[in-house]
CSV table of C-alpha atoms in Angstrom, one decimal:
chain,number,residue,atom,x,y,z
A,140,ASN,CA,26.5,-56.4,-31.0
A,141,LEU,CA,27.6,-53.8,-28.5
A,142,THR,CA,24.2,-51.7,-28.8
A,143,THR,CA,22.1,-54.7,-27.9
A,144,MET,CA,24.4,-55.7,-25.0
A,145,ALA,CA,24.1,-52.2,-23.7
A,146,LYS,CA,20.4,-52.2,-23.9
A,147,SER,CA,20.1,-55.6,-22.2
A,148,LYS,CA,22.3,-54.3,-19.4
A,149,GLN,CA,19.9,-51.4,-19.0
A,150,THR,CA,16.9,-53.6,-18.8
A,151,GLN,CA,18.6,-55.7,-16.3
A,152,LYS,CA,19.3,-52.7,-14.1
A,153,PHE,CA,15.7,-51.5,-14.3
A,154,ALA,CA,14.5,-55.0,-13.4
A,155,ALA,CA,16.7,-55.1,-10.4
A,156,MET,CA,15.6,-51.6,-9.3
A,157,LYS,CA,12.0,-52.6,-9.5
A,158,ARG,CA,12.6,-55.8,-7.5
A,159,MET,CA,14.3,-53.7,-4.8
A,160,ILE,CA,11.5,-51.3,-4.3
A,161,ASN,CA,8.6,-53.8,-4.5
A,162,LEU,CA,5.9,-53.1,-1.8
A,163,LYS,CA,5.7,-56.8,-0.9
A,164,ASP,CA,9.3,-56.8,0.1
A,165,SER,CA,9.5,-58.3,3.6
A,166,ARG,CA,11.8,-55.6,4.8
A,167,ILE,CA,9.1,-52.9,4.5
A,168,LYS,CA,7.0,-52.6,7.5
A,169,PHE,CA,3.2,-53.5,7.3
A,170,GLN,CA,2.1,-50.0,7.9
A,171,GLU,CA,4.2,-48.8,4.9
A,172,ARG,CA,2.9,-51.5,2.7
A,173,GLU,CA,-0.6,-49.9,2.7
A,174,LYS,CA,-0.7,-47.1,0.1
A,175,LYS,CA,-1.2,-43.8,1.8
A,176,LYS,CA,-4.8,-42.6,1.3
A,177,ARG,CA,-5.4,-39.0,0.8
A,178,LYS,CA,-7.4,-37.5,3.6
A,179,LYS,CA,-10.4,-35.6,2.6
A,180,ALA,CA,-10.4,-32.0,3.5
A,181,ASP,CA,-12.6,-31.4,6.6
A,182,PRO,CA,-15.1,-28.6,5.7
A,183,SER,CA,-15.3,-27.3,9.2
A,184,ASN,CA,-11.4,-26.8,9.2
A,185,MET,CA,-11.1,-25.0,5.8
A,186,LYS,CA,-9.3,-21.7,5.7
A,187,ILE,CA,-11.1,-18.7,4.3
A,188,ARG,CA,-8.9,-16.7,2.3
A,189,GLU,CA,-9.8,-13.1,1.8
A,190,LEU,CA,-8.3,-11.0,-0.9
A,191,PRO,CA,-8.9,-7.1,-0.6
A,192,GLN,CA,-11.4,-6.0,-3.3
A,193,ALA,CA,-9.7,-3.9,-6.0
A,194,SER,CA,-11.1,-0.4,-6.1
A,195,SER,CA,-13.3,0.5,-8.9
A,196,ALA,CA,-11.4,3.9,-9.2
A,197,MET,CA,-8.4,2.1,-10.5
A,198,PHE,CA,-8.4,1.4,-14.3
A,199,PHE,CA,-5.2,-0.2,-15.5
A,200,LYS,CA,-3.2,1.2,-12.5
A,201,TYR,CA,-4.5,4.6,-13.4
A,202,ASN,CA,-6.8,6.3,-10.8
A,203,THR,CA,-9.8,7.7,-12.7
A,204,GLN,CA,-11.1,9.7,-9.9
A,205,LEU,CA,-8.1,12.2,-9.8
A,206,GLY,CA,-8.6,15.2,-11.8
A,207,PRO,CA,-9.0,19.0,-11.0
A,208,PRO,CA,-10.1,20.5,-8.7
A,209,TYR,CA,-7.7,18.3,-6.8
A,210,HIS,CA,-8.5,17.4,-3.2
A,211,VAL,CA,-5.5,17.4,-1.1
A,212,LEU,CA,-5.5,15.9,2.3
A,213,VAL,CA,-2.9,17.7,4.5
A,214,ASP,CA,-1.3,16.6,7.8
A,215,THR,CA,0.3,18.6,10.7
A,216,ASN,CA,3.8,18.6,9.6
A,217,PHE,CA,2.9,19.6,6.0
A,218,ILE,CA,1.3,22.9,7.5
A,219,ASN,CA,4.4,23.4,9.8
A,220,PHE,CA,6.9,22.9,7.0
A,221,SER,CA,4.8,25.1,4.6
A,222,ILE,CA,5.0,27.9,7.3
A,223,LYS,CA,8.7,27.4,7.9
A,224,ASN,CA,9.3,27.8,4.1
A,225,LYS,CA,6.9,30.8,3.9
A,226,LEU,CA,4.6,29.1,1.4
A,227,ASP,CA,1.1,29.9,0.9
A,228,ILE,CA,-0.5,26.4,1.0
A,229,VAL,CA,-3.2,26.9,-1.6
A,230,GLN,CA,-1.2,29.1,-4.1
A,231,SER,CA,1.8,26.7,-3.8
A,232,MET,CA,-0.4,23.7,-4.5
A,233,MET,CA,-1.8,25.4,-7.7
A,234,ASP,CA,1.9,26.3,-8.7
A,235,CYS,CA,2.7,22.6,-8.4
A,236,LEU,CA,-0.3,21.0,-10.2
A,237,TYR,CA,-1.3,24.0,-12.5
A,238,ALA,CA,-5.0,23.4,-11.6
A,239,LYS,CA,-7.3,24.4,-8.9
A,240,CYS,CA,-6.5,22.6,-5.5
A,241,VAL,CA,-8.7,22.4,-2.4
A,242,PRO,CA,-6.8,21.5,0.8
A,243,TYR,CA,-8.8,19.2,3.2
A,244,ILE,CA,-8.2,18.9,6.8
A,245,THR,CA,-9.4,16.3,9.1
A,246,ASP,CA,-10.7,16.8,12.8
A,247,CYS,CA,-7.9,14.8,14.3
A,248,VAL,CA,-5.2,16.8,12.4
A,249,MET,CA,-6.9,20.0,13.7
A,250,ALA,CA,-6.8,18.5,17.2
A,251,GLU,CA,-3.2,17.6,16.8
A,252,ILE,CA,-2.3,21.3,15.9
A,253,GLU,CA,-4.3,22.5,18.9
A,254,LYS,CA,-2.6,20.3,21.1
A,255,LEU,CA,0.9,21.7,20.1
A,256,GLY,CA,0.1,24.8,21.9
A,257,PRO,CA,0.6,28.6,21.5
A,258,LYS,CA,3.9,28.0,19.8
A,259,TYR,CA,2.0,26.7,16.6
A,260,ARG,CA,-0.7,29.3,16.7
A,261,ILE,CA,0.2,30.5,13.1
A,262,ALA,CA,-0.2,26.8,12.0
A,263,LEU,CA,-3.7,26.7,13.6
A,264,ARG,CA,-4.8,30.0,12.1
A,265,MET,CA,-3.7,28.7,8.7
A,266,ALA,CA,-5.7,25.5,9.2
A,267,LYS,CA,-8.7,27.5,10.1
A,268,ASP,CA,-8.4,29.3,6.7
A,269,PRO,CA,-11.9,29.4,4.9
A,270,ARG,CA,-10.2,27.8,1.8
A,271,PHE,CA,-9.6,24.7,3.8
A,272,GLU,CA,-12.5,22.1,3.7
A,273,ARG,CA,-13.0,20.4,7.1
A,274,LEU,CA,-13.6,16.6,7.2
A,275,THR,CA,-15.2,15.1,10.2
A,276,CYS,CA,-13.7,12.0,11.9
A,277,LEU,CA,-15.7,9.3,13.5
A,278,HIS,CA,-13.0,7.4,15.2
A,279,LYS,CA,-11.6,7.9,18.7
A,280,GLY,CA,-8.4,9.6,19.7
A,281,THR,CA,-6.2,12.2,17.6
A,282,TYR,CA,-3.9,9.7,15.9
A,283,ALA,CA,-4.1,11.2,12.4
A,284,ASP,CA,-1.8,8.8,10.4
A,285,ASP,CA,-4.2,5.9,10.8
A,286,CYS,CA,-7.2,8.2,9.9
A,287,LEU,CA,-5.5,9.5,6.8
A,288,VAL,CA,-4.5,6.0,5.5
A,289,ASN,CA,-8.0,4.6,6.1
A,290,ARG,CA,-9.5,7.6,4.4
A,291,VAL,CA,-7.4,7.3,1.2
A,292,THR,CA,-7.9,3.6,1.1
A,293,GLU,CA,-11.7,4.0,1.0
A,294,HIS,CA,-11.8,7.0,-1.2
A,295,LYS,CA,-9.3,7.4,-3.9
A,296,CYS,CA,-10.1,10.9,-4.8
A,297,TYR,CA,-7.4,12.4,-2.6
A,298,ILE,CA,-3.7,13.6,-2.9
A,299,VAL,CA,-1.8,13.1,0.6
A,300,GLY,CA,0.1,16.3,1.6
A,301,THR,CA,2.7,15.1,4.0
A,302,CYS,CA,6.5,15.3,4.8
A,303,ASP,CA,6.3,12.4,7.3
A,304,LYS,CA,8.5,9.6,6.0
A,305,ASP,CA,6.6,6.9,7.8
A,306,LEU,CA,3.2,8.0,6.5
A,307,ARG,CA,4.7,8.3,2.9
A,308,ARG,CA,6.0,4.6,3.4
A,309,ARG,CA,2.4,3.6,4.3
A,310,ILE,CA,0.6,5.5,1.5
A,311,ARG,CA,3.1,4.3,-1.1
A,312,LYS,CA,1.6,0.7,-0.5
A,313,ILE,CA,-1.9,1.9,-1.5
A,314,PRO,CA,-2.4,2.0,-5.3
A,315,GLY,CA,-3.4,5.2,-7.0
A,316,VAL,CA,-2.8,7.7,-4.1
A,317,PRO,CA,-0.2,10.5,-5.0
A,318,ILE,CA,1.8,12.2,-2.4
A,319,MET,CA,2.5,15.8,-2.1
A,320,TYR,CA,5.7,16.9,-0.1
A,321,LEU,CA,8.2,19.8,0.2
A,322,GLN,CA,11.3,19.8,-1.8
A,323,GLN,CA,13.7,22.6,-2.4
A,324,HIS,CA,11.2,25.2,-0.9
A,325,LYS,CA,8.5,24.3,-3.0
A,326,TYR,CA,5.8,21.5,-3.3
A,327,SER,CA,6.5,18.4,-5.4
A,328,ILE,CA,4.3,15.5,-6.1
A,329,GLU,CA,5.1,11.7,-6.5
A,330,ARG,CA,3.2,8.9,-8.1
A,331,MET,CA,1.3,11.1,-10.5
A,332,PRO,CA,3.0,10.9,-13.7
A,333,ASP,CA,0.9,13.5,-15.7
A,334,ALA,CA,1.5,16.1,-13.0
A,335,TYR,CA,3.6,19.2,-13.9
A,336,GLY,CA,5.2,19.4,-10.5
A,337,ALA,CA,6.3,15.8,-10.4
A,338,PRO,CA,10.1,15.6,-10.0
A,339,LYS,CA,12.0,14.9,-13.2
A,340,VAL,CA,13.4,11.4,-12.9
């Protein structure tokens, strides 16, 4: 019978294969004959993996801390671009979001504008507007980008107002932080789906 012959051939093949890879084969070196034992993990050499804790403000990717009055954290170039486009910051923010907006300015952004000299005196005057809330910085130096990124990572209640491409790229990596920027001589907002000023995609 052909089927029984095929089956017997298969079993023969299997037996030959088993014989070929037997551990007691004389061609296998003595060290390889011993079955390799799994090493126990050394507790002193264990890696500690830290995962960043998810913010309590985030609920199903929706930031629950965002709501009117909106807190908008502005940087130097946002103020400069607003002046170039002849925009009143507070009024334009309200036109964008249809709600009360409070612009916030940090000490390091203020120091950056002061460093720019007399050419940017209008920007300085605008930053000292009483409608702007001032935030004190505890870090050294006047590098504002790191300060803004750290601030919005810790507190999810801010919208970041910036036209800086690098800063926008960094903020996009932080969940739940919308970005306000200038587009076609008015403010636009990204990553905030229920906002009226969001660009129509």
